[in-house]
PDB file of C-alpha atoms and ligand atoms in Angstrom:
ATOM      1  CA  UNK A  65      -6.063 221.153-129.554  1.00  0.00           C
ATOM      2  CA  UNK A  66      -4.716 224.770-128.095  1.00  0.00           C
ATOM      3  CA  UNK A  67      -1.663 225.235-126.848  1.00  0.00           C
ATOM      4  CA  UNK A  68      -2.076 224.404-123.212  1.00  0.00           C
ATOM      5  CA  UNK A  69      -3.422 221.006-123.733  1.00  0.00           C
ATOM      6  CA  UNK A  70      -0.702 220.200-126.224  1.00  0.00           C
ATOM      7  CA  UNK A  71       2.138 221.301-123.807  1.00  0.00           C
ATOM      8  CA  UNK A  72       0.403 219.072-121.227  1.00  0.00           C
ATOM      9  CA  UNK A  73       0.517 216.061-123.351  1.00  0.00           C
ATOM     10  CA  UNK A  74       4.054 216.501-124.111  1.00  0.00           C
ATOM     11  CA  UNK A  75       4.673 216.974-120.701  1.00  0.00           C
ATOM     12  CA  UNK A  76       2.643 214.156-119.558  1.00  0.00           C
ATOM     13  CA  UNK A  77       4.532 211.764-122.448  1.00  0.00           C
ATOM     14  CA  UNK A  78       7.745 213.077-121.159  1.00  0.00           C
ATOM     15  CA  UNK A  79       7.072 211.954-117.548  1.00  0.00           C
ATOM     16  CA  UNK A  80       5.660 208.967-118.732  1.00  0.00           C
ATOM     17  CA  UNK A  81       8.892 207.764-120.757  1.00  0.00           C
ATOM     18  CA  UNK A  82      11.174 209.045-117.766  1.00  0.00           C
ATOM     19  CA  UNK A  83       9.770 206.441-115.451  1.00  0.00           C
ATOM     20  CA  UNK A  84       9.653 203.851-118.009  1.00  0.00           C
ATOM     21  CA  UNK A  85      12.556 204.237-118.674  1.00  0.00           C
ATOM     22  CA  UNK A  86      14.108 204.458-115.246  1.00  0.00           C
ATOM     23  CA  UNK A  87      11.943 201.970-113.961  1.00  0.00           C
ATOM     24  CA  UNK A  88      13.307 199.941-116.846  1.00  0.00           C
ATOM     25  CA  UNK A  89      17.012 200.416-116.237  1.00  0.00           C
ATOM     26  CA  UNK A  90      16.769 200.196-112.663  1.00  0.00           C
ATOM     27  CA  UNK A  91      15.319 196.259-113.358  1.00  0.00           C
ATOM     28  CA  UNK A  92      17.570 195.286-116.009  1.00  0.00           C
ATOM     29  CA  UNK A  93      20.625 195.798-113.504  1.00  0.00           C
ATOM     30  CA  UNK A  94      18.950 193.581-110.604  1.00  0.00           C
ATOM     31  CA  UNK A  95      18.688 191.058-113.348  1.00  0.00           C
ATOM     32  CA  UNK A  96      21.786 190.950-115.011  1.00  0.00           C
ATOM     33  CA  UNK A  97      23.855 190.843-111.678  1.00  0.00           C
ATOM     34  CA  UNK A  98      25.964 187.701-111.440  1.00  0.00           C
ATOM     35  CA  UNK A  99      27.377 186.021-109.057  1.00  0.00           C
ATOM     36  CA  UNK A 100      30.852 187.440-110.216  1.00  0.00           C
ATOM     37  CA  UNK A 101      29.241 190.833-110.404  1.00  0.00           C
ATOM     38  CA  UNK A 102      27.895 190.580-106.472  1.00  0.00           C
ATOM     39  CA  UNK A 103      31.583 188.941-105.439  1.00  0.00           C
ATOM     40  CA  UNK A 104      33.486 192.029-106.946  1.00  0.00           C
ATOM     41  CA  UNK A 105      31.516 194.601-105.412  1.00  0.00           C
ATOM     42  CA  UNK A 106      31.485 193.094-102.303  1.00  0.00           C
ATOM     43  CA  UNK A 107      35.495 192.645-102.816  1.00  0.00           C
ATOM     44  CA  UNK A 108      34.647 189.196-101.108  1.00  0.00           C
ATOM     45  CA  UNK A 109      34.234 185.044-102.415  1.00  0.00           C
ATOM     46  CA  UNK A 110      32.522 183.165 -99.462  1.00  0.00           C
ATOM     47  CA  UNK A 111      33.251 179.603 -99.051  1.00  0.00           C
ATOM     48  CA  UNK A 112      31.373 176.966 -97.684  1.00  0.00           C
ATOM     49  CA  UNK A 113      32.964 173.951 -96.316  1.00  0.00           C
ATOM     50  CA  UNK A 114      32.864 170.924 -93.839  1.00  0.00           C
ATOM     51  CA  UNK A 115      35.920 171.970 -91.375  1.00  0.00           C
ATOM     52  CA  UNK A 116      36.245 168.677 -90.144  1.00  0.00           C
ATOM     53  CA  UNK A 117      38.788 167.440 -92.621  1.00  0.00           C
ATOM     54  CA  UNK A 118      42.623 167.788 -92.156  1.00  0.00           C
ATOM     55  CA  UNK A 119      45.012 168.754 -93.847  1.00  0.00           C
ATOM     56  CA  UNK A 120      42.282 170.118 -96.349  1.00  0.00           C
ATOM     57  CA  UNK A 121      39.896 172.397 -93.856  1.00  0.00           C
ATOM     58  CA  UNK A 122      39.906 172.131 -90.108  1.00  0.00           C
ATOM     59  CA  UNK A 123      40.140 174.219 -87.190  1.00  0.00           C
ATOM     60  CA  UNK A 124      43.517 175.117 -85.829  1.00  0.00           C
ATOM     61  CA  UNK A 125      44.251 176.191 -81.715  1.00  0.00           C
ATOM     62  CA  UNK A 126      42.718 179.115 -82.536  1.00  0.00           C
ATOM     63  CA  UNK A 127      39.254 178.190 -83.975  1.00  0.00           C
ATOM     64  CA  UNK A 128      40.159 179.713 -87.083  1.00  0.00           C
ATOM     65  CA  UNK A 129      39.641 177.571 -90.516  1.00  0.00           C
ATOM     66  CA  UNK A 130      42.934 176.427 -91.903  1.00  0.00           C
ATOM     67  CA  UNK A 131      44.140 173.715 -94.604  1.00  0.00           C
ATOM     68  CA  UNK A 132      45.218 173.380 -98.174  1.00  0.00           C
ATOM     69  CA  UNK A 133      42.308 174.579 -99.503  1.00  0.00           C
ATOM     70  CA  UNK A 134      41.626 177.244 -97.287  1.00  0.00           C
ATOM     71  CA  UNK A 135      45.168 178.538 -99.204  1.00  0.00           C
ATOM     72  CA  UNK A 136      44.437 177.522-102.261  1.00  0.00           C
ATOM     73  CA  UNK A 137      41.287 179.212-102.565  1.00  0.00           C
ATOM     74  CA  UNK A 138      42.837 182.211-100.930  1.00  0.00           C
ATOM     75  CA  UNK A 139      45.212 182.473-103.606  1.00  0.00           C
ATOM     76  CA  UNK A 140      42.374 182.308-106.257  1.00  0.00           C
ATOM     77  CA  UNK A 141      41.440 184.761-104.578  1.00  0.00           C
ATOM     78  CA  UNK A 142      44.437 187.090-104.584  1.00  0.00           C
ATOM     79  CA  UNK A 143      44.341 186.626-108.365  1.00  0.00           C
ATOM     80  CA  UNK A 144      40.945 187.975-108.927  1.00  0.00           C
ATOM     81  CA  UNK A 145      41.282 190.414-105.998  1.00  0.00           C
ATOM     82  CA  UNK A 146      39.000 189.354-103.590  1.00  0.00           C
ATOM     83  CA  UNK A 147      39.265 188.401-100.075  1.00  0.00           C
ATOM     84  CA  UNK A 148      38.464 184.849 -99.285  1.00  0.00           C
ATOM     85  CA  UNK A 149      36.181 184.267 -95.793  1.00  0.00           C
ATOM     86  CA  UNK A 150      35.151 180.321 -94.759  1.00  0.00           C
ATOM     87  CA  UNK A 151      32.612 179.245 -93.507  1.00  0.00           C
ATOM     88  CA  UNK A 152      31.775 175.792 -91.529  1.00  0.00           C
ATOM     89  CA  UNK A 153      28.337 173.651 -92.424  1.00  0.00           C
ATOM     90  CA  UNK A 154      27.976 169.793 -92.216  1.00  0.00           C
ATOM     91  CA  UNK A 155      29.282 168.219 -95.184  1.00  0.00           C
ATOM     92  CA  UNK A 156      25.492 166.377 -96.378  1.00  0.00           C
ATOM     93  CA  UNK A 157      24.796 170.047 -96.156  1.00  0.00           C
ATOM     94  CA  UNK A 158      26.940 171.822 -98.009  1.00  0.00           C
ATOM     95  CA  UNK A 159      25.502 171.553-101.766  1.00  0.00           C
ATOM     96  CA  UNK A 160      21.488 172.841-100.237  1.00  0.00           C
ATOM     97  CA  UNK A 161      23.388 175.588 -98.369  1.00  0.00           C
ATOM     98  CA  UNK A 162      25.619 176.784-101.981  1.00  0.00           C
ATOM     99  CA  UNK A 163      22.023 176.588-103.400  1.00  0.00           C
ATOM    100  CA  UNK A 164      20.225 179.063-100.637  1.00  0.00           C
ATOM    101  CA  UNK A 165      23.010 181.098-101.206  1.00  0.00           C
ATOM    102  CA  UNK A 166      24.417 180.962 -97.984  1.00  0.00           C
ATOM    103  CA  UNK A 167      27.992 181.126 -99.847  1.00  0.00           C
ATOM    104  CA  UNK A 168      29.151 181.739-103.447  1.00  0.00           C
ATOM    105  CA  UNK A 169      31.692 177.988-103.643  1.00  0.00           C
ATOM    106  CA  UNK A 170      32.264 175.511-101.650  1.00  0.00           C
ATOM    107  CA  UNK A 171      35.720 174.363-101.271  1.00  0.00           C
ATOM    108  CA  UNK A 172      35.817 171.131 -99.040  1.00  0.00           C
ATOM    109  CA  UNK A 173      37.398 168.364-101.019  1.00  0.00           C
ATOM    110  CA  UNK A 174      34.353 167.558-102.599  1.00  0.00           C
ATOM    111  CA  UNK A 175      34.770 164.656-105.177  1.00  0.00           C
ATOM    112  CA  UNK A 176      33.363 165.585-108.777  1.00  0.00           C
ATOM    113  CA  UNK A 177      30.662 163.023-109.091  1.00  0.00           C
ATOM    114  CA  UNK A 178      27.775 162.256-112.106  1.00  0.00           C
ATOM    115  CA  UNK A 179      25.168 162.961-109.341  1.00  0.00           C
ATOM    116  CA  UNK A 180      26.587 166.414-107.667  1.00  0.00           C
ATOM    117  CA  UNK A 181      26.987 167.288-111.034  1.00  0.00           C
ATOM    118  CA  UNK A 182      23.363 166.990-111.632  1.00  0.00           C
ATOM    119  CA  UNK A 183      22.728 169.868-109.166  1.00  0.00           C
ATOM    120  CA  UNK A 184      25.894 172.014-109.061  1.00  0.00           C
ATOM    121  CA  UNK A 185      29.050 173.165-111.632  1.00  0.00           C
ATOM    122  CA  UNK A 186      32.246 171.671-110.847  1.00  0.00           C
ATOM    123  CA  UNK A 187      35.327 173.758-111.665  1.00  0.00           C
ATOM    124  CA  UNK A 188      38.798 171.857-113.285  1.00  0.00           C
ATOM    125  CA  UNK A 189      39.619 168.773-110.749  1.00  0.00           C
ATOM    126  CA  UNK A 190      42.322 170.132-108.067  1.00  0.00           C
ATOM    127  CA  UNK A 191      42.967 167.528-106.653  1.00  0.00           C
ATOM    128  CA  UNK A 192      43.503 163.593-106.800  1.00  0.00           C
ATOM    129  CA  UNK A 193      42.657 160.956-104.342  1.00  0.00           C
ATOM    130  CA  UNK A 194      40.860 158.229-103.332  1.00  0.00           C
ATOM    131  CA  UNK A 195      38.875 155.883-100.703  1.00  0.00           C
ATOM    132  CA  UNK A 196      40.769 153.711 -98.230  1.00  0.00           C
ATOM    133  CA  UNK A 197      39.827 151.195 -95.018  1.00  0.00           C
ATOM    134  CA  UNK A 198      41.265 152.020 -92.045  1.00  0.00           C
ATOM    135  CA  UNK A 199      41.185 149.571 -88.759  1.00  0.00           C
ATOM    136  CA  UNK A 200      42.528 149.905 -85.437  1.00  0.00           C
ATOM    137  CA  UNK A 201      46.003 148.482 -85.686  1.00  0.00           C
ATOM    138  CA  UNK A 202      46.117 145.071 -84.268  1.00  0.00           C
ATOM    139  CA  UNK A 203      43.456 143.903 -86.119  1.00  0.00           C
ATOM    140  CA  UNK A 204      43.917 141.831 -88.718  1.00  0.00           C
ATOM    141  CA  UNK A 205      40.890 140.360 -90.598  1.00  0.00           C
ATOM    142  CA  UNK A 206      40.228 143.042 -92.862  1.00  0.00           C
ATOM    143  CA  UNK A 207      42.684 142.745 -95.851  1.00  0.00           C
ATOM    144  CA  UNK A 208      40.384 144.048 -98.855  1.00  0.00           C
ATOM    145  CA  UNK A 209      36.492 145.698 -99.027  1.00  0.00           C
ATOM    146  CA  UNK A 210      35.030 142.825 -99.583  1.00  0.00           C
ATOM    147  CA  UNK A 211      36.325 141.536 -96.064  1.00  0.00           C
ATOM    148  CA  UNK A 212      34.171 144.607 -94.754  1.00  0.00           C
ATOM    149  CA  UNK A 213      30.724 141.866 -95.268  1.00  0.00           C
ATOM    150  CA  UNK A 214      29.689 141.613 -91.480  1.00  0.00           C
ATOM    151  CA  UNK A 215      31.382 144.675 -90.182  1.00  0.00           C
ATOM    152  CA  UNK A 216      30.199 147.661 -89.025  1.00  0.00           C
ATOM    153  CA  UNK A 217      31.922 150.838 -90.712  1.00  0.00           C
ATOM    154  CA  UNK A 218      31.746 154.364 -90.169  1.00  0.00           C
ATOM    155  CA  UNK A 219      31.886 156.952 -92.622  1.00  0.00           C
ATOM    156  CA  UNK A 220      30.987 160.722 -92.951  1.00  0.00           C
ATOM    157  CA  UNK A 221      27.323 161.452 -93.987  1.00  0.00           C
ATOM    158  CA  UNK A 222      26.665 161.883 -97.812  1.00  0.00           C
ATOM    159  CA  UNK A 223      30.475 161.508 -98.456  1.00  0.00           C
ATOM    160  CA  UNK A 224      31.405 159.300-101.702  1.00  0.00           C
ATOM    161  CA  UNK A 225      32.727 157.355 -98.614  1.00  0.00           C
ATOM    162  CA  UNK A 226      28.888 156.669 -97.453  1.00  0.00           C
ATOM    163  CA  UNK A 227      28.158 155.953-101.131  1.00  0.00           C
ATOM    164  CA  UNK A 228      30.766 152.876-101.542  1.00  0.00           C
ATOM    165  CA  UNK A 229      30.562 152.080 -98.235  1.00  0.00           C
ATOM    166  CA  UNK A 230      27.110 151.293 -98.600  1.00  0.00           C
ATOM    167  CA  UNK A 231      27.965 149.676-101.957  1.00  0.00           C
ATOM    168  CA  UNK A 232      29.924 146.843-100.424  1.00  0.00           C
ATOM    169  CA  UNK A 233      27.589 143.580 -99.891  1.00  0.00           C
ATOM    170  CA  UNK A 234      26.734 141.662 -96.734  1.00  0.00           C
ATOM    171  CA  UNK A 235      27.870 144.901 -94.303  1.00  0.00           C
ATOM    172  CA  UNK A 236      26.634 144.628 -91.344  1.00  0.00           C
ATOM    173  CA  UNK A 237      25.967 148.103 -90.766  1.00  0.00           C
ATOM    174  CA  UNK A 238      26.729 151.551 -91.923  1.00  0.00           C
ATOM    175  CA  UNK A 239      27.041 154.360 -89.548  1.00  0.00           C
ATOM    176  CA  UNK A 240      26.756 157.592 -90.530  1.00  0.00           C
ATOM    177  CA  UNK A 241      28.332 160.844 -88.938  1.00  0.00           C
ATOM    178  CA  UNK A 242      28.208 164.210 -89.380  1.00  0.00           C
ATOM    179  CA  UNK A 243      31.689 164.409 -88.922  1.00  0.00           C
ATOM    180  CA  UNK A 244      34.487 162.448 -89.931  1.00  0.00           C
ATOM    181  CA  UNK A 245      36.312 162.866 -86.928  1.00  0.00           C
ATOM    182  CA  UNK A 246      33.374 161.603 -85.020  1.00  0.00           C
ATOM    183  CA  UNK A 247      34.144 158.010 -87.004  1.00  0.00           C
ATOM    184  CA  UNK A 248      37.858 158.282 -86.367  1.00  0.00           C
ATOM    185  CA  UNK A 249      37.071 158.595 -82.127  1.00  0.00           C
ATOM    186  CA  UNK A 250      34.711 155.742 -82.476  1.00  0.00           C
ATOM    187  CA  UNK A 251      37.030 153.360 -84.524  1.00  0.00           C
ATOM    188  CA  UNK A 252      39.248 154.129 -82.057  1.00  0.00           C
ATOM    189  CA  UNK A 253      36.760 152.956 -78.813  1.00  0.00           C
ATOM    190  CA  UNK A 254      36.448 149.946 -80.759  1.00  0.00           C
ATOM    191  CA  UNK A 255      32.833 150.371 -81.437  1.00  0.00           C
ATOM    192  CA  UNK A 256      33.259 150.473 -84.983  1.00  0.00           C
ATOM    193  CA  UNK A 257      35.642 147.574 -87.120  1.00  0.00           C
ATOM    194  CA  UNK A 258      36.462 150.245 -89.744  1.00  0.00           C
ATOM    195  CA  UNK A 259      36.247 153.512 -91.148  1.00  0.00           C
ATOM    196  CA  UNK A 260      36.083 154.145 -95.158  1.00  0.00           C
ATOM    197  CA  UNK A 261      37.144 157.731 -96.186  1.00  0.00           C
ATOM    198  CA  UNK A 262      39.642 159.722 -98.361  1.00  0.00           C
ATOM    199  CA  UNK A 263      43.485 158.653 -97.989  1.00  0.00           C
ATOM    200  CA  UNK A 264      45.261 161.910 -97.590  1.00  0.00           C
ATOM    201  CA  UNK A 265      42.646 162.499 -94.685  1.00  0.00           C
ATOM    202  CA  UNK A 266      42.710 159.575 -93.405  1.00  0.00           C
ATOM    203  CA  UNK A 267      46.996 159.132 -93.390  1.00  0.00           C
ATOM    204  CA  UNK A 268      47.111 162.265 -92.215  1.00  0.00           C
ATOM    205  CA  UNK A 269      45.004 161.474 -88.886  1.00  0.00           C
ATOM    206  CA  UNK A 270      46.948 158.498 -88.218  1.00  0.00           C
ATOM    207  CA  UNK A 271      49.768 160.419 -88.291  1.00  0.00           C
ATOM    208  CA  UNK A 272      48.472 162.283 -84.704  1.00  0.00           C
ATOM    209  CA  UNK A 273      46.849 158.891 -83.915  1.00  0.00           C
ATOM    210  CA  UNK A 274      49.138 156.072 -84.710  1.00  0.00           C
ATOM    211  CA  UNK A 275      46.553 153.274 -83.088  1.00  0.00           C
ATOM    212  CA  UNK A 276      44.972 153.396 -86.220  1.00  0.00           C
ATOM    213  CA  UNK A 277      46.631 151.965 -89.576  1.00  0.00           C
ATOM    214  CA  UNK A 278      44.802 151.846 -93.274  1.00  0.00           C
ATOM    215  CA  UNK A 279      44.544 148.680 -94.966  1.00  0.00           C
ATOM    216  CA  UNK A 280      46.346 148.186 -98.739  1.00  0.00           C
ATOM    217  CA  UNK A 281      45.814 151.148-101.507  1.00  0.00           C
ATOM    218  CA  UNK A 282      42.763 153.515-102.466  1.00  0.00           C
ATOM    219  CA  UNK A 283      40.260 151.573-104.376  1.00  0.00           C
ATOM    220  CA  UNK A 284      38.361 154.313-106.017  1.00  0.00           C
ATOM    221  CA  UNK A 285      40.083 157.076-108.153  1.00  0.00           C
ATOM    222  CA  UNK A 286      38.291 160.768-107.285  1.00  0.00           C
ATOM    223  CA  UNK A 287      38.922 163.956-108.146  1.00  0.00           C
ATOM    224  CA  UNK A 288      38.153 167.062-106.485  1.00  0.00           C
ATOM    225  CA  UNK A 289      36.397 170.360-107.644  1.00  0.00           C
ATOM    226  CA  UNK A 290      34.844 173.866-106.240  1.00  0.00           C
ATOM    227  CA  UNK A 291      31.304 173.467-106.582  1.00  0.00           C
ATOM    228  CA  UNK A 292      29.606 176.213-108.080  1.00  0.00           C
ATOM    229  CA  UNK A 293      25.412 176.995-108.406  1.00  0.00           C
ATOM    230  CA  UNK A 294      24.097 175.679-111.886  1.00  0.00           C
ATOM    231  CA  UNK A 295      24.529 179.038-114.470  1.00  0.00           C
ATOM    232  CA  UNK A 296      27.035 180.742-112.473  1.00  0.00           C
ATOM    233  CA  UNK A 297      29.467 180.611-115.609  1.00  0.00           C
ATOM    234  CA  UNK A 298      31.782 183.499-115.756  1.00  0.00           C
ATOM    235  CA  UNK A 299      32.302 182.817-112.031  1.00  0.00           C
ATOM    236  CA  UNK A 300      33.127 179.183-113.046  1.00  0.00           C
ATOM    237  CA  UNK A 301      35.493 180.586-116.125  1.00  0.00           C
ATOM    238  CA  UNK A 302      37.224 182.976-113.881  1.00  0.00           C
ATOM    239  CA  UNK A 303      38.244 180.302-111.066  1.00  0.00           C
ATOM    240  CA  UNK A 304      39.048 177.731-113.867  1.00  0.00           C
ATOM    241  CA  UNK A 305      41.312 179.868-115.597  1.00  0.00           C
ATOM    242  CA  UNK A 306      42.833 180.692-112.042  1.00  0.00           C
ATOM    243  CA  UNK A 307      43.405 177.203-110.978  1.00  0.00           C
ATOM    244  CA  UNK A 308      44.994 176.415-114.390  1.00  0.00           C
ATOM    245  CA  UNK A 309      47.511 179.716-113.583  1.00  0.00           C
ATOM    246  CA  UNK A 310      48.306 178.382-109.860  1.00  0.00           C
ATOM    247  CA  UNK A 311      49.075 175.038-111.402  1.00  0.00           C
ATOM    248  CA  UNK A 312      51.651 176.660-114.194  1.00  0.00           C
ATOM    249  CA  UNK A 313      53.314 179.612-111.910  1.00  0.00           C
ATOM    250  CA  UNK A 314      54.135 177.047-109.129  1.00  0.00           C
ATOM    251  CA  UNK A 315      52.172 178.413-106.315  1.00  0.00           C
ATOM    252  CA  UNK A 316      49.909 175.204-106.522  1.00  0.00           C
ATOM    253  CA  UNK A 317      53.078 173.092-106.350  1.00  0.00           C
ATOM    254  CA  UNK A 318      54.077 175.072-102.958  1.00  0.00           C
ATOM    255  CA  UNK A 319      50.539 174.475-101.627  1.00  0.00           C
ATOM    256  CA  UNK A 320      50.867 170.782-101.853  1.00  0.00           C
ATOM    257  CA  UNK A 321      53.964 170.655-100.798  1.00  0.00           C
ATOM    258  CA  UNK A 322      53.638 172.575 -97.533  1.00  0.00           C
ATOM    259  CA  UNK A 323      50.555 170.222 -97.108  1.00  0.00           C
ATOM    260  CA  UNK A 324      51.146 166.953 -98.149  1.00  0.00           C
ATOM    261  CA  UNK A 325      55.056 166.285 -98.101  1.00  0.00           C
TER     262      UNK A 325
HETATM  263  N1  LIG B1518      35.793 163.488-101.035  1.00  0.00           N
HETATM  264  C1  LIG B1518      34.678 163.007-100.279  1.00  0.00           C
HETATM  265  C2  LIG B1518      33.394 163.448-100.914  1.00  0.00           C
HETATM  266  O1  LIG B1518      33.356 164.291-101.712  1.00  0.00           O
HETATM  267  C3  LIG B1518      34.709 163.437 -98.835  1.00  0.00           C
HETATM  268  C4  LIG B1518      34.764 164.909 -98.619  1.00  0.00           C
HETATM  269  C5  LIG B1518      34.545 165.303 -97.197  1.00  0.00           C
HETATM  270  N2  LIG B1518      34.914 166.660 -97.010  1.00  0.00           N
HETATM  271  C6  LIG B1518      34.948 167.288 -95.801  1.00  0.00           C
HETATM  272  N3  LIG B1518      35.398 168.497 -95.768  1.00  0.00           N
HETATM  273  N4  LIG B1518      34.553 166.669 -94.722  1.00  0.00           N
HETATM  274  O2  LIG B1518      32.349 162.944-100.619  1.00  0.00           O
END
């Protein structure tokens, strides 16, 4: 080999490793990126959630998203310094929209259930509560769920309301709407007999709407959780070991009690 030829192959094998191994590194970053990583660069968590849902999300005079976990998840945020932005999607919707990536969490008092859990992470339960009956007050036949055989009730699509709702034997029919509201208005118009969905929601709109009253105590226990896409760990560790600090500094306690007291 003379000289020339041998300073073009080491040229050549020069060239060749610099693209490998740019090439290389270049890929390996796309594919380690987590969702963490893509939340701290952007300096932004996006939430998804149903905003149909006082005191927990719903839209104030303004349009704008408020509730308790609107500021509970904005003070996650504040502890891993990001900004927090919501965003509004029908509730049977919320867990396909997390997976599309239309958001990084969704925050919407979601009940931790065996099922979600098949498809999404769940972060520590925030929250306790559970289902109750409401009626319009003045009516009187409907002391217990079992009483709900031969009624028609109204819940919120693919809420753990729908689920024992639909659980309950002999009903005469289960409507279904996209929001929870929607229920309330028709409960209201008397052309529902009762509406099955979350106490602190539910005591909460009879508080504006006093024609409506809820029948005896919760009678399922549920907890709440940010959902999370399946693998998104450190994302998961980071908002556990937040919620666990809100909880022990007293800032959750302040939450709940500008919200629920
Ligand atoms: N806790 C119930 C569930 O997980 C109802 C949640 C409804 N949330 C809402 N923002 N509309 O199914």
């Amino acid at each position: 080999m003379n000289k020339g030829m041998k300073l073009f192959l080491v040229v050549l094998l020069g060239l060749a490793l610099a693209i490998g191994v740019v090439g290389c590194g270049g890929a390996k970053k796309e594919e380690a990126k987590t969702t963490f990583d893509k939340i701290k660069e952007e300096g932004k968590l996006v939430v998804g959630c149903s905003a149909d849902y006082k005191p927990f999300e719903y839209p104030n005079e303004d349009g704008k998203i408020v509730g308790f976990d609107v500021e509970f998840m904005k003070a996650v945020g504040e502890e891993l310094g990001l900004e927090v932005e919501f965003t509004d999607t029908a509730f049977d919707g919320l867990i396909p929209s997390l997976k599309s990536k239309k958001f990084d969490v969704i925050a919407s008092a979601m009940t931790i259930t065996d099922k979600r859990a098949k498809t999404v992470d769940f972060s520590q339960p925030y929250f306790n509560a559970g289902q109750v009956i409401a009626v319009k007050e003045g009516s009187n036949d409907v002391k217990k769920p079992e009483d709900l055989a031969g009624k028609v009730v109204g819940v919120q699509l693919g809420t753990t309301g729908d689920l024992k709702a639909s659980e309950i034997e002999d009903i005469k029919k289960v409507k279904r709407y996209q929001k929870i509201t929607q229920a309330f208005i028709e409960l209201r118009n008397e052309r529902i007999d009762a509406v099955v969905n979350d106490l602190p929601v539910t005591a909460a709109y009879i508080m504006d709407n006093p024609d409506v009253k809820i029948i005896g105590k919760p009678f399922t226990e549920e907890n709440y959780g940010i959902a999370m896409r399946k693998g998104d760990d450190e994302l998961e560790k980071k908002i556990n070991k937040t919620i666990k600090k809100l909880k022990e500094n007293g800032t959750y306690d302040e939450l709940y009690n500008k919200w629920f007291k």
